[in-house]
Short mmCIF file of C-alpha atoms (C1' of nucleotides) in Angstrom, two decimals:
data_model
loop_
_atom_site.label_atom_id
_atom_site.label_comp_id
_atom_site.label_asym_id
_atom_site.label_seq_id
_atom_site.Cartn_x
_atom_site.Cartn_y
_atom_site.Cartn_z
CA MET A 1 -11.70 8.16 19.87
CA GLY A 2 -12.09 8.42 16.16
CA LYS A 3 -8.33 8.66 16.13
CA ARG A 4 -7.44 6.94 12.93
CA GLN A 5 -4.61 4.56 13.56
CA GLY A 6 -3.99 0.84 13.47
CA TYR A 7 -6.36 -1.80 12.23
CA GLY A 8 -6.37 -3.81 15.45
CA GLN A 9 -5.40 -7.05 13.73
CA PHE A 10 -2.51 -9.43 14.35
CA CYS A 11 -2.23 -10.21 10.63
CA PRO A 12 1.12 -9.14 9.19
CA ILE A 13 -0.58 -7.70 6.10
CA SER A 14 -2.49 -5.47 8.46
CA ARG A 15 0.70 -4.27 10.10
CA ALA A 16 2.35 -3.55 6.75
CA SER A 17 -0.77 -1.73 5.63
CA GLU A 18 -0.59 0.55 8.64
CA LEU A 19 2.65 1.81 7.16
CA LEU A 20 2.13 1.56 3.43
CA ALA A 21 -1.59 1.91 2.77
CA ASN A 22 -1.51 5.68 3.06
CA ARG A 23 -1.57 8.22 0.33
CA TRP A 24 1.91 8.86 -1.17
CA THR A 25 3.76 6.66 1.30
CA PRO A 26 4.85 3.93 -1.16
CA LEU A 27 6.08 6.61 -3.54
CA VAL A 28 8.17 8.26 -0.84
CA VAL A 29 9.79 4.91 -0.11
CA ARG A 30 10.31 4.38 -3.83
CA GLU A 31 12.13 7.70 -4.16
CA LEU A 32 14.39 6.89 -1.25
CA TYR A 33 15.04 3.41 -2.59
CA PHE A 34 15.95 4.80 -5.99
CA GLY A 35 18.54 7.02 -4.41
CA SER A 36 17.10 10.41 -3.53
CA THR A 37 18.22 11.65 -0.15
CA ARG A 38 17.50 15.39 0.11
CA PHE A 39 14.09 16.93 0.70
CA ALA A 40 14.34 18.84 -2.56
CA GLU A 41 15.26 15.71 -4.53
CA LEU A 42 12.30 13.89 -3.07
CA ARG A 43 10.03 16.77 -4.03
CA ARG A 44 11.31 16.66 -7.56
CA GLY A 45 10.33 13.01 -7.86
CA LEU A 46 6.97 13.71 -6.22
CA PRO A 47 5.94 16.96 -7.86
CA ARG A 48 2.24 16.74 -6.97
CA MET A 49 2.85 16.07 -3.29
CA SER A 50 2.72 19.03 -0.96
CA SER A 51 5.83 19.80 1.02
CA ALA A 52 3.87 19.66 4.27
CA LEU A 53 2.69 16.15 3.56
CA LEU A 54 6.16 15.04 2.50
CA ALA A 55 7.56 16.30 5.78
CA GLN A 56 4.81 14.50 7.66
CA ARG A 57 5.38 11.23 5.83
CA LEU A 58 9.11 11.39 6.43
CA ASN A 59 8.38 11.84 10.12
CA GLU A 60 6.01 8.90 10.20
CA LEU A 61 8.50 6.70 8.38
CA GLU A 62 11.30 7.76 10.67
CA HIS A 63 9.14 6.98 13.68
CA ALA A 64 8.40 3.55 12.21
CA GLY A 65 12.08 2.80 11.74
CA ILE A 66 11.92 2.86 7.94
CA VAL A 67 13.81 6.10 7.44
CA ILE A 68 16.67 7.71 9.24
CA ALA A 69 17.29 11.44 8.96
CA GLU A 70 20.83 12.56 9.60
CA PRO A 71 21.54 16.29 9.83
CA ALA A 72 23.45 17.37 6.76
CA ASP A 73 27.02 18.22 7.77
CA THR A 74 27.10 20.71 4.93
CA GLY A 75 24.40 23.35 4.94
CA ALA A 76 20.94 22.94 6.37
CA GLY A 77 18.44 20.14 6.26
CA HIS A 78 18.89 16.40 6.48
CA PHE A 79 19.92 13.41 4.50
CA TYR A 80 17.01 11.01 4.46
CA ARG A 81 17.93 7.39 4.00
CA LEU A 82 16.19 4.06 4.26
CA THR A 83 17.16 1.87 7.15
CA GLU A 84 17.70 -1.82 6.58
CA ALA A 85 14.02 -2.38 7.38
CA GLY A 86 13.21 0.30 4.81
CA ARG A 87 15.29 -1.31 2.08
CA ALA A 88 13.59 -4.59 2.94
CA LEU A 89 10.37 -3.05 1.64
CA PHE A 90 11.65 -3.28 -1.91
CA PRO A 91 9.96 -6.61 -2.66
CA VAL A 92 6.66 -4.92 -1.87
CA LEU A 93 7.35 -2.09 -4.29
CA GLU A 94 8.64 -4.50 -6.88
CA SER A 95 5.56 -6.70 -6.75
CA MET A 96 3.35 -3.63 -6.96
CA GLY A 97 5.24 -2.50 -10.01
CA ARG A 98 5.14 -5.92 -11.60
CA TRP A 99 1.39 -6.10 -11.05
CA ALA A 100 0.76 -2.76 -12.72
CA GLN A 101 3.09 -3.59 -15.60
CA THR A 102 1.06 -6.67 -16.44
CA HIS A 103 -2.46 -5.78 -15.29
CA SER A 104 -2.70 -2.04 -15.72
CA ARG A 105 -0.13 -1.43 -18.42
CA ASP A 106 -2.09 0.92 -20.63
CA ASP A 107 -3.07 3.14 -17.73
CA LEU A 108 0.59 3.94 -17.12
CA THR A 109 0.93 5.97 -20.30
CA ARG A 110 -2.44 7.69 -20.26
CA ALA A 111 -2.05 11.37 -21.10
CA GLU A 112 -2.45 12.58 -17.51
CA ASN A 113 0.46 10.41 -16.36
CA LEU A 114 2.98 11.60 -18.94
CA ASP A 115 5.39 14.08 -17.46
CA PRO A 116 8.62 15.06 -19.23
CA ASP A 117 10.23 16.52 -16.10
CA LEU A 118 9.67 13.31 -14.23
CA LEU A 119 10.85 11.22 -17.14
CA MET A 120 14.09 13.15 -17.54
CA TRP A 121 14.70 13.13 -13.80
CA ASN A 122 14.29 9.37 -13.72
CA ILE A 123 16.47 8.85 -16.76
CA ARG A 124 19.23 10.94 -15.24
CA ARG A 125 19.12 8.97 -12.04
CA ARG A 126 19.56 5.69 -13.88
CA VAL A 127 22.16 6.99 -16.32
CA SER A 128 24.50 8.14 -13.60
CA ASP A 129 24.31 4.71 -12.05
CA ASP A 130 25.61 3.22 -15.25
CA SER A 131 29.08 3.97 -16.45
CA MET A 132 29.43 6.75 -18.95
CA PRO A 133 32.78 7.83 -20.39
CA GLU A 134 34.21 10.05 -17.69
CA ASP A 135 36.50 12.10 -19.84
CA SER A 136 33.98 13.31 -22.37
CA CYS A 137 31.91 16.41 -21.89
CA PHE A 138 28.87 16.84 -24.07
CA ALA A 139 25.12 17.38 -24.10
CA VAL A 140 22.20 15.43 -25.53
CA SER A 141 19.08 17.39 -26.34
CA PHE A 142 15.58 16.00 -26.02
CA HIS A 143 12.64 17.46 -27.87
CA PHE A 144 9.24 16.14 -26.85
CA LEU A 145 6.02 16.32 -28.82
CA GLY A 146 2.71 16.21 -27.06
CA VAL A 147 3.68 18.44 -24.15
CA PRO A 148 3.25 22.15 -23.37
CA ALA A 149 5.81 24.29 -25.22
CA SER A 150 7.45 25.32 -21.96
CA ARG A 151 8.25 21.68 -21.19
CA SER A 152 9.26 20.45 -24.60
CA TYR A 153 13.06 20.90 -24.51
CA PHE A 154 15.49 19.26 -22.13
CA TRP A 155 19.22 18.62 -22.14
CA LEU A 156 21.23 15.93 -20.48
CA LEU A 157 24.66 17.27 -19.71
CA PHE A 158 27.54 14.83 -19.17
CA ARG A 159 30.50 16.39 -17.48
CA ASP A 160 33.14 15.08 -15.09
CA GLY A 161 31.32 11.78 -14.84
CA GLU A 162 28.24 13.61 -13.53
CA THR A 163 24.92 13.79 -15.32
CA GLU A 164 22.64 16.79 -15.08
CA VAL A 165 19.20 17.67 -16.42
CA CYS A 166 19.02 21.17 -17.89
CA LEU A 167 15.92 23.10 -18.82
CA ARG A 168 17.91 25.47 -21.07
CA ASP A 169 20.63 24.83 -23.59
CA PRO A 170 23.71 24.49 -21.38
CA GLY A 171 25.90 25.81 -24.17
CA TYR A 172 28.01 22.68 -24.49
CA LYS A 173 28.40 20.80 -27.73
CA ILE A 174 25.16 19.01 -28.65
CA ALA A 175 26.40 15.58 -29.57
CA LEU A 176 22.98 14.15 -30.22
CA ALA A 177 19.40 15.41 -30.62
CA VAL A 178 16.57 13.10 -29.63
CA THR A 179 13.06 13.86 -30.84
CA SER A 180 9.94 11.88 -30.00
CA HIS A 181 6.48 12.07 -28.64
CA ILE A 182 6.56 12.07 -24.86
CA ARG A 183 4.52 8.88 -24.86
CA THR A 184 7.04 7.11 -27.08
CA LEU A 185 10.02 7.76 -24.84
CA THR A 186 7.94 6.94 -21.77
CA ARG A 187 6.99 3.60 -23.32
CA VAL A 188 10.64 2.92 -24.06
CA TRP A 189 11.50 3.76 -20.44
CA LEU A 190 8.81 1.38 -19.19
CA GLY A 191 9.92 -1.40 -21.53
CA HIS A 192 6.68 -1.36 -23.49
CA LEU A 193 8.52 -0.52 -26.66
CA LYS A 194 12.07 -1.39 -27.58
CA LEU A 195 14.28 1.58 -28.28
CA GLU A 196 15.45 -0.01 -31.50
CA ALA A 197 11.86 -0.55 -32.60
CA ALA A 198 10.96 3.07 -31.89
CA ILE A 199 13.91 4.20 -33.98
CA ARG A 200 13.11 1.82 -36.80
CA LYS A 201 9.48 2.94 -36.87
CA ARG A 202 10.67 6.57 -36.87
CA GLU A 203 8.71 7.31 -33.72
CA LEU A 204 12.01 8.38 -32.23
CA LEU A 205 14.46 10.45 -34.22
CA LEU A 206 18.20 10.61 -33.55
CA GLU A 207 20.33 13.33 -35.14
CA GLY A 208 24.03 13.84 -34.63
CA ASP A 209 27.41 12.19 -35.08
CA ARG A 210 27.14 8.67 -36.33
CA ARG A 211 29.26 7.67 -33.36
CA HIS A 212 26.84 9.16 -30.83
CA VAL A 213 23.80 7.85 -32.69
CA LEU A 214 25.22 4.35 -32.45
CA ALA A 215 26.24 4.76 -28.82
CA PHE A 216 22.87 6.04 -27.63
CA PRO A 217 21.06 2.69 -27.37
CA ARG A 218 23.95 1.37 -25.32
CA TRP A 219 23.72 3.89 -22.51
CA PHE A 220 20.10 4.98 -22.60
CA PRO A 221 18.52 3.33 -19.57
CA VAL A 222 15.11 1.84 -18.88
CA SER A 223 13.27 1.76 -15.60
CA LEU A 224 14.34 -0.66 -12.92
CA LEU A 225 10.73 -1.83 -13.20
CA ALA A 226 10.71 -2.08 -17.00
CA ALA A 227 8.56 -4.85 -18.38
CA SER A 228 10.56 -7.81 -19.58
CA ASP A 229 7.66 -8.78 -21.80
CA VAL A 230 7.64 -6.01 -24.40
CA GLY A 231 4.17 -6.09 -25.92
CA ASP A 232 4.15 -4.75 -29.47
CA ALA A 233 7.80 -3.86 -29.33
CA ARG A 234 8.73 -5.38 -32.66
CA MET B 1 -9.33 20.89 -8.46
CA GLY B 2 -8.61 19.60 -5.00
CA LYS B 3 -10.12 16.36 -6.23
CA ARG B 4 -7.91 13.73 -4.74
CA GLN B 5 -7.21 11.05 -7.27
CA GLY B 6 -4.24 9.72 -9.19
CA TYR B 7 -0.62 10.65 -8.64
CA GLY B 8 0.01 11.80 -12.21
CA GLN B 9 3.01 9.51 -12.68
CA PHE B 10 3.76 6.88 -15.30
CA CYS B 11 5.59 4.73 -12.74
CA PRO B 12 3.91 1.37 -12.21
CA ILE B 13 4.36 1.65 -8.44
CA SER B 14 2.35 4.84 -8.65
CA ARG B 15 -0.43 3.08 -10.52
CA ALA B 16 -0.54 0.20 -8.03
CA SER B 17 -0.54 2.71 -5.18
CA GLU B 18 -3.60 4.41 -6.61
CA LEU B 19 -5.40 1.15 -5.93
CA LEU B 20 -3.70 -0.21 -2.84
CA ALA B 21 -2.37 2.74 -0.87
CA ASN B 22 -5.74 3.53 0.64
CA ARG B 23 -6.95 2.76 4.09
CA TRP B 24 -8.34 -0.80 4.44
CA THR B 25 -7.97 -1.65 0.77
CA PRO B 26 -5.20 -4.26 1.10
CA LEU B 27 -7.15 -5.93 3.88
CA VAL B 28 -10.29 -6.15 1.75
CA VAL B 29 -8.27 -7.83 -0.98
CA ARG B 30 -6.75 -10.15 1.61
CA GLU B 31 -10.17 -11.24 2.84
CA LEU B 32 -11.33 -11.97 -0.68
CA TYR B 33 -8.12 -13.81 -1.47
CA PHE B 34 -8.50 -15.94 1.65
CA GLY B 35 -11.93 -17.00 0.52
CA SER B 36 -14.62 -14.70 1.91
CA THR B 37 -17.27 -13.83 -0.63
CA ARG B 38 -20.29 -12.39 1.18
CA PHE B 39 -20.55 -8.89 2.60
CA ALA B 40 -21.14 -10.28 6.08
CA GLU B 41 -18.12 -12.59 5.86
CA LEU B 42 -15.94 -9.68 4.82
CA ARG B 43 -17.23 -7.64 7.73
CA ARG B 44 -16.40 -10.43 10.12
CA GLY B 45 -12.80 -10.43 8.96
CA LEU B 46 -12.68 -6.61 9.11
CA PRO B 47 -14.53 -5.88 12.34
CA ARG B 48 -13.22 -2.34 12.78
CA MET B 49 -14.12 -1.24 9.26
CA SER B 50 -17.40 0.57 8.82
CA SER B 51 -19.91 -1.03 6.52
CA ALA B 52 -20.16 2.17 4.52
CA LEU B 53 -16.47 2.14 3.79
CA LEU B 54 -16.47 -1.55 2.94
CA ALA B 55 -19.23 -0.95 0.40
CA GLN B 56 -17.27 1.94 -1.05
CA ARG B 57 -14.05 -0.05 -1.30
CA LEU B 58 -15.81 -2.94 -2.99
CA ASN B 59 -17.20 -0.49 -5.53
CA GLU B 60 -13.79 1.02 -6.18
CA LEU B 61 -12.22 -2.41 -6.59
CA GLU B 62 -14.98 -3.52 -8.90
CA HIS B 63 -14.53 -0.41 -10.98
CA ALA B 64 -10.80 -1.10 -11.16
CA GLY B 65 -11.37 -4.65 -12.40
CA ILE B 66 -10.05 -6.28 -9.22
CA VAL B 67 -13.39 -7.52 -7.93
CA ILE B 68 -16.48 -8.83 -9.60
CA ALA B 69 -19.84 -8.75 -7.81
CA GLU B 70 -22.41 -11.26 -8.95
CA PRO B 71 -25.94 -10.96 -7.58
CA ALA B 72 -26.60 -13.84 -5.23
CA ASP B 73 -29.10 -16.18 -6.85
CA THR B 74 -30.33 -17.10 -3.39
CA GLY B 75 -31.48 -14.24 -1.19
CA ALA B 76 -30.21 -10.68 -1.39
CA GLY B 77 -26.76 -9.22 -1.80
CA HIS B 78 -23.86 -10.29 -3.94
CA PHE B 79 -21.02 -12.73 -4.15
CA TYR B 80 -17.81 -10.75 -4.28
CA ARG B 81 -14.89 -12.46 -5.94
CA LEU B 82 -11.45 -11.46 -7.11
CA THR B 83 -10.91 -11.36 -10.84
CA GLU B 84 -7.76 -12.80 -12.30
CA ALA B 85 -6.16 -9.35 -11.96
CA GLY B 86 -7.28 -9.36 -8.33
CA ARG B 87 -5.74 -12.73 -7.58
CA ALA B 88 -2.56 -11.47 -9.25
CA LEU B 89 -2.23 -9.02 -6.37
CA PHE B 90 -1.32 -11.83 -4.01
CA PRO B 91 2.45 -11.38 -4.40
CA VAL B 92 1.97 -7.84 -3.14
CA LEU B 93 0.09 -9.01 -0.05
CA GLU B 94 2.57 -11.80 0.47
CA SER B 95 5.58 -9.51 0.37
CA MET B 96 3.84 -7.12 2.75
CA GLY B 97 3.19 -9.99 5.12
CA ARG B 98 6.71 -11.28 4.83
CA TRP B 99 8.10 -7.85 5.58
CA ALA B 100 6.02 -7.44 8.73
CA GLN B 101 6.84 -10.96 9.88
CA THR B 102 10.53 -10.19 9.81
CA HIS B 103 10.72 -6.46 10.50
CA SER B 104 7.74 -5.75 12.70
CA ARG B 105 7.17 -9.12 14.30
CA ASP B 106 6.65 -8.02 17.87
CA ASP B 107 4.10 -5.38 16.89
CA LEU B 108 1.83 -8.10 15.52
CA THR B 109 1.04 -9.50 18.95
CA ARG B 110 0.83 -6.26 20.89
CA ALA B 111 -2.20 -6.28 23.16
CA GLU B 112 -4.33 -4.04 20.96
CA ASN B 113 -3.95 -6.40 18.01
CA LEU B 114 -5.03 -9.55 19.81
CA ASP B 115 -8.59 -10.46 18.96
CA PRO B 116 -10.03 -13.89 19.76
CA ASP B 117 -12.98 -13.53 17.35
CA LEU B 118 -10.65 -12.76 14.50
CA LEU B 119 -8.29 -15.56 15.48
CA MET B 120 -11.05 -18.18 15.62
CA TRP B 121 -12.54 -16.95 12.36
CA ASN B 122 -9.17 -17.27 10.64
CA ILE B 123 -8.49 -20.68 12.13
CA ARG B 124 -11.85 -21.92 10.96
CA ARG B 125 -11.21 -20.71 7.45
CA ARG B 126 -7.92 -22.58 7.26
CA VAL B 127 -9.17 -25.73 8.96
CA SER B 128 -11.97 -26.24 6.51
CA ASP B 129 -9.50 -25.98 3.68
CA ASP B 130 -7.59 -28.90 5.14
CA SER B 131 -9.14 -32.32 5.29
CA MET B 132 -10.82 -33.27 8.52
CA PRO B 133 -12.53 -36.63 9.07
CA GLU B 134 -15.91 -36.17 7.40
CA ASP B 135 -17.81 -38.76 9.31
CA SER B 136 -17.02 -37.55 12.79
CA CYS B 137 -19.07 -34.93 14.60
CA PHE B 138 -17.55 -33.28 17.62
CA ALA B 139 -16.59 -29.96 19.18
CA VAL B 140 -13.33 -28.46 20.41
CA SER B 141 -13.58 -25.79 23.07
CA PHE B 142 -11.15 -22.89 23.35
CA HIS B 143 -10.68 -20.94 26.54
CA PHE B 144 -8.62 -17.80 26.25
CA LEU B 145 -6.88 -15.92 29.02
CA GLY B 146 -6.12 -12.25 28.67
CA VAL B 147 -9.41 -11.29 27.03
CA PRO B 148 -12.71 -9.85 28.29
CA ALA B 149 -14.88 -12.51 29.92
CA SER B 150 -17.52 -12.21 27.21
CA ARG B 151 -14.96 -13.22 24.60
CA SER B 152 -13.11 -15.92 26.44
CA TYR B 153 -14.95 -19.06 25.29
CA PHE B 154 -15.26 -20.36 21.74
CA TRP B 155 -16.11 -23.69 20.19
CA LEU B 156 -15.10 -25.16 16.88
CA LEU B 157 -17.82 -27.50 15.72
CA PHE B 158 -16.99 -30.17 13.15
CA ARG B 159 -20.04 -31.65 11.51
CA ASP B 160 -20.71 -33.06 8.06
CA GLY B 161 -17.28 -31.99 6.89
CA GLU B 162 -18.11 -28.38 7.74
CA THR B 163 -16.41 -26.30 10.41
CA GLU B 164 -18.22 -23.67 12.40
CA VAL B 165 -17.24 -21.17 15.10
CA CYS B 166 -19.68 -21.05 18.00
CA LEU B 167 -19.85 -18.44 20.73
CA ARG B 168 -21.89 -20.77 22.99
CA ASP B 169 -21.50 -24.42 23.80
CA PRO B 170 -23.11 -26.10 20.80
CA GLY B 171 -24.12 -29.07 22.93
CA TYR B 172 -22.11 -31.62 21.00
CA LYS B 173 -19.55 -33.84 22.62
CA ILE B 174 -16.49 -31.83 23.62
CA ALA B 175 -13.66 -33.99 22.34
CA LEU B 176 -10.93 -31.60 23.37
CA ALA B 177 -10.52 -28.48 25.50
CA VAL B 178 -7.80 -26.00 24.58
CA THR B 179 -6.72 -23.40 27.12
CA SER B 180 -4.13 -20.70 26.55
CA HIS B 181 -3.44 -17.03 26.72
CA ILE B 182 -4.77 -15.32 23.60
CA ARG B 183 -1.26 -14.18 22.81
CA THR B 184 0.07 -17.73 22.93
CA LEU B 185 -2.37 -19.12 20.39
CA THR B 186 -1.93 -16.04 18.21
CA ARG B 187 1.83 -16.59 18.23
CA VAL B 188 1.29 -20.20 17.25
CA TRP B 189 -0.98 -19.08 14.42
CA LEU B 190 1.65 -16.63 13.20
CA GLY B 191 4.41 -19.20 13.40
CA HIS B 192 6.28 -17.33 16.12
CA LEU B 193 5.93 -20.27 18.47
CA LYS B 194 5.66 -23.92 17.59
CA LEU B 195 2.52 -25.58 18.82
CA GLU B 196 4.55 -28.42 20.27
CA ALA B 197 6.74 -25.94 22.14
CA ALA B 198 3.72 -24.14 23.57
CA ILE B 199 2.35 -27.46 24.79
CA ARG B 200 5.66 -28.55 26.24
CA LYS B 201 6.10 -25.25 28.06
CA ARG B 202 2.54 -25.59 29.38
CA GLU B 203 1.54 -22.26 27.85
CA LEU B 204 -1.14 -24.19 26.02
CA LEU B 205 -3.16 -26.86 27.77
CA LEU B 206 -4.94 -29.72 26.03
CA GLU B 207 -7.54 -31.80 27.88
CA GLY B 208 -9.54 -34.66 26.44
CA ASP B 209 -9.25 -38.09 24.89
CA ARG B 210 -5.69 -39.12 24.34
CA ARG B 211 -6.65 -39.73 20.72
CA HIS B 212 -7.87 -36.16 20.19
CA VAL B 213 -4.97 -34.68 22.11
CA LEU B 214 -2.57 -36.44 19.80
CA ALA B 215 -4.53 -35.54 16.68
CA PHE B 216 -4.78 -31.82 17.48
CA PRO B 217 -1.29 -30.78 16.30
CA ARG B 218 -1.95 -32.57 13.03
CA TRP B 219 -4.99 -30.57 12.00
CA PHE B 220 -4.53 -27.28 13.82
CA PRO B 221 -3.55 -24.79 11.12
CA VAL B 222 -1.22 -21.83 11.01
CA SER B 223 -1.59 -18.70 8.93
CA LEU B 224 -0.82 -18.82 5.25
CA LEU B 225 1.64 -16.07 6.16
CA ALA B 226 3.15 -17.88 9.13
CA ALA B 227 6.81 -17.20 9.68
CA SER B 228 9.03 -20.04 8.55
CA ASP B 229 11.73 -18.78 10.85
CA VAL B 230 10.25 -19.45 14.28
CA GLY B 231 12.20 -17.18 16.61
CA ASP B 232 12.22 -18.55 20.13
CA ALA B 233 9.98 -21.43 19.22
CA ARG B 234 12.08 -24.10 20.89
"C1'" DC C 1 18.04 27.38 -0.49
"C1'" DG C 2 16.06 23.70 2.72
"C1'" DG C 3 12.53 22.65 5.35
"C1'" DA C 4 8.95 23.32 8.93
"C1'" DA C 5 4.57 25.65 10.51
"C1'" DT C 6 0.09 27.58 9.65
"C1'" DC C 7 -4.39 28.22 7.71
"C1'" DC C 8 -8.26 27.09 4.81
"C1'" DG C 9 -11.63 24.49 1.93
"C1'" DG C 10 -12.74 20.24 0.16
"C1'" DA C 11 -12.38 15.15 0.46
"C1'" DT C 12 -12.23 11.05 3.25
"C1'" DG C 13 -13.19 7.94 7.10
"C1'" DG C 14 -15.63 6.46 11.57
"C1'" DA C 15 -19.88 6.00 14.25
"C1'" DT C 16 -24.44 5.46 14.38
"C1'" DA C 17 -28.84 5.13 12.66
"C1'" DC C 18 -31.82 3.75 9.22
"C1'" DT C 19 -34.17 1.13 5.20
"C1'" DG C 20 -35.88 -2.68 2.03
"C1'" DC D 1 -28.82 -9.44 5.92
"C1'" DA D 2 -26.96 -6.04 2.78
"C1'" DG D 3 -26.09 -2.20 2.33
"C1'" DT D 4 -27.43 3.71 2.61
"C1'" DA D 5 -27.71 8.06 4.83
"C1'" DT D 6 -26.11 11.35 7.85
"C1'" DC D 7 -23.07 13.87 10.83
"C1'" DC D 8 -18.70 15.10 12.52
"C1'" DA D 9 -13.61 14.43 13.11
"C1'" DT D 10 -9.60 13.95 10.53
"C1'" DC D 11 -6.77 14.14 6.37
"C1'" DC D 12 -5.07 16.21 2.28
"C1'" DG D 13 -3.83 20.00 -1.28
"C1'" DG D 14 -2.36 24.54 -2.03
"C1'" DA D 15 -0.71 28.72 -0.61
"C1'" DT D 16 1.73 31.39 2.32
"C1'" DT D 17 4.85 32.24 5.78
"C1'" DC D 18 8.65 31.80 8.70
"C1'" DC D 19 13.29 30.54 10.22
"C1'" DG D 20 18.33 29.48 9.82
#
DNA sequence: CGGAATCCGGATGGATACTG
DNA sequence: CAGTATCCATCCGGATTCCG
């Protein structure tokens, strides 16, 4: 009876809404699209989502043909991947992102949305897509202002062509130390502020070998959804 | 506390989801984008949505700067309109529609989504956008198969350049009688079947003056989201 | 560890009735 | 007509637990 379900309309927007207009669902698809495959990875990108709801959403999406869950050959659990129909949802996510970047820009970096864990996790995911020198093995430290003390230090560890986020000093050589307010680096990530401008304005401090200082802007990534129009980025 | 609200993420998809990933919300925006402005018009395009929830969604959208409600000078109630930020959401709706048209096409015309009221209401809205002869005054009757008897007859009345949906014979000259299964006309509307093909295959019957029979395919509209790729439309 | 199942309290949505 | 008010079913968040 009151069973909440479809909208009973033939309109294609209605059909798409049956899938996407549910709490967390677009963000689950986003995580899968951006490359997470394991339950734990998804949770890390969706820290405020309960594990029960994530499991439920993955089921719904699998049932709808958006996600396919293959049992992990190694160990327990599954690999969750988008099907072709799932990847075809990207234009929806992209247009949502583009809308918010132009019509809700300042809301993105309101205090309650700043999250250093999430930022580092996203940076790592984009860095490892790009090509870093495979032979070198070093760490870059990040020190954030404007966050709780327990969340103010992070390290990116580059080793064997892999990139890892560490919450403690990994003990490798610190090639570069990055210091900024969490909002500054988030705005750089979102394309609201050019990295070079943040450095020039001394909102972002780089300390280390001249070589690594100069290399940093070349490998430091921005979001796939970064604004191309960079507001007050001069 | 348990207060359900934002997702606590700086990602623009997250921000857009806070607005759009709620039940009925994309469909409310769709109705406004397609030209409905009064509460009653919106309800007619969203027949399964409770009036309480519609009022709540309009409030939320107004608060978010997507909708503006101006008190109606004449009579009670308001005119609801999209703001510029609201109209900028159209690419999101469009990409949702495009996705469903290609990846969930057959679900659109499942029995539970066929609705002759909704179909006629949508047709009317698109017809009046197009130019019909302003001087003429006539009616076109629609007889649907595959629907409850009480919903099987409709009339489109063209008068003074206005178009109206009638649930009873308006008494004007019936220039043309259209008969088809509800699914057939819905598929034509969605672009899954070409009108000419439906006529040729005798899934859609036209009776009336030769002049009106010939004119019908010229003014009969399809959805703004009609598929350009028309499957088995030959 | 990876993930599913359960339980609880608060929030949300659907149905119906009601009001100016 | 244009919404409110109310009641109840469902959904969601958080915590805990369980299983392999």
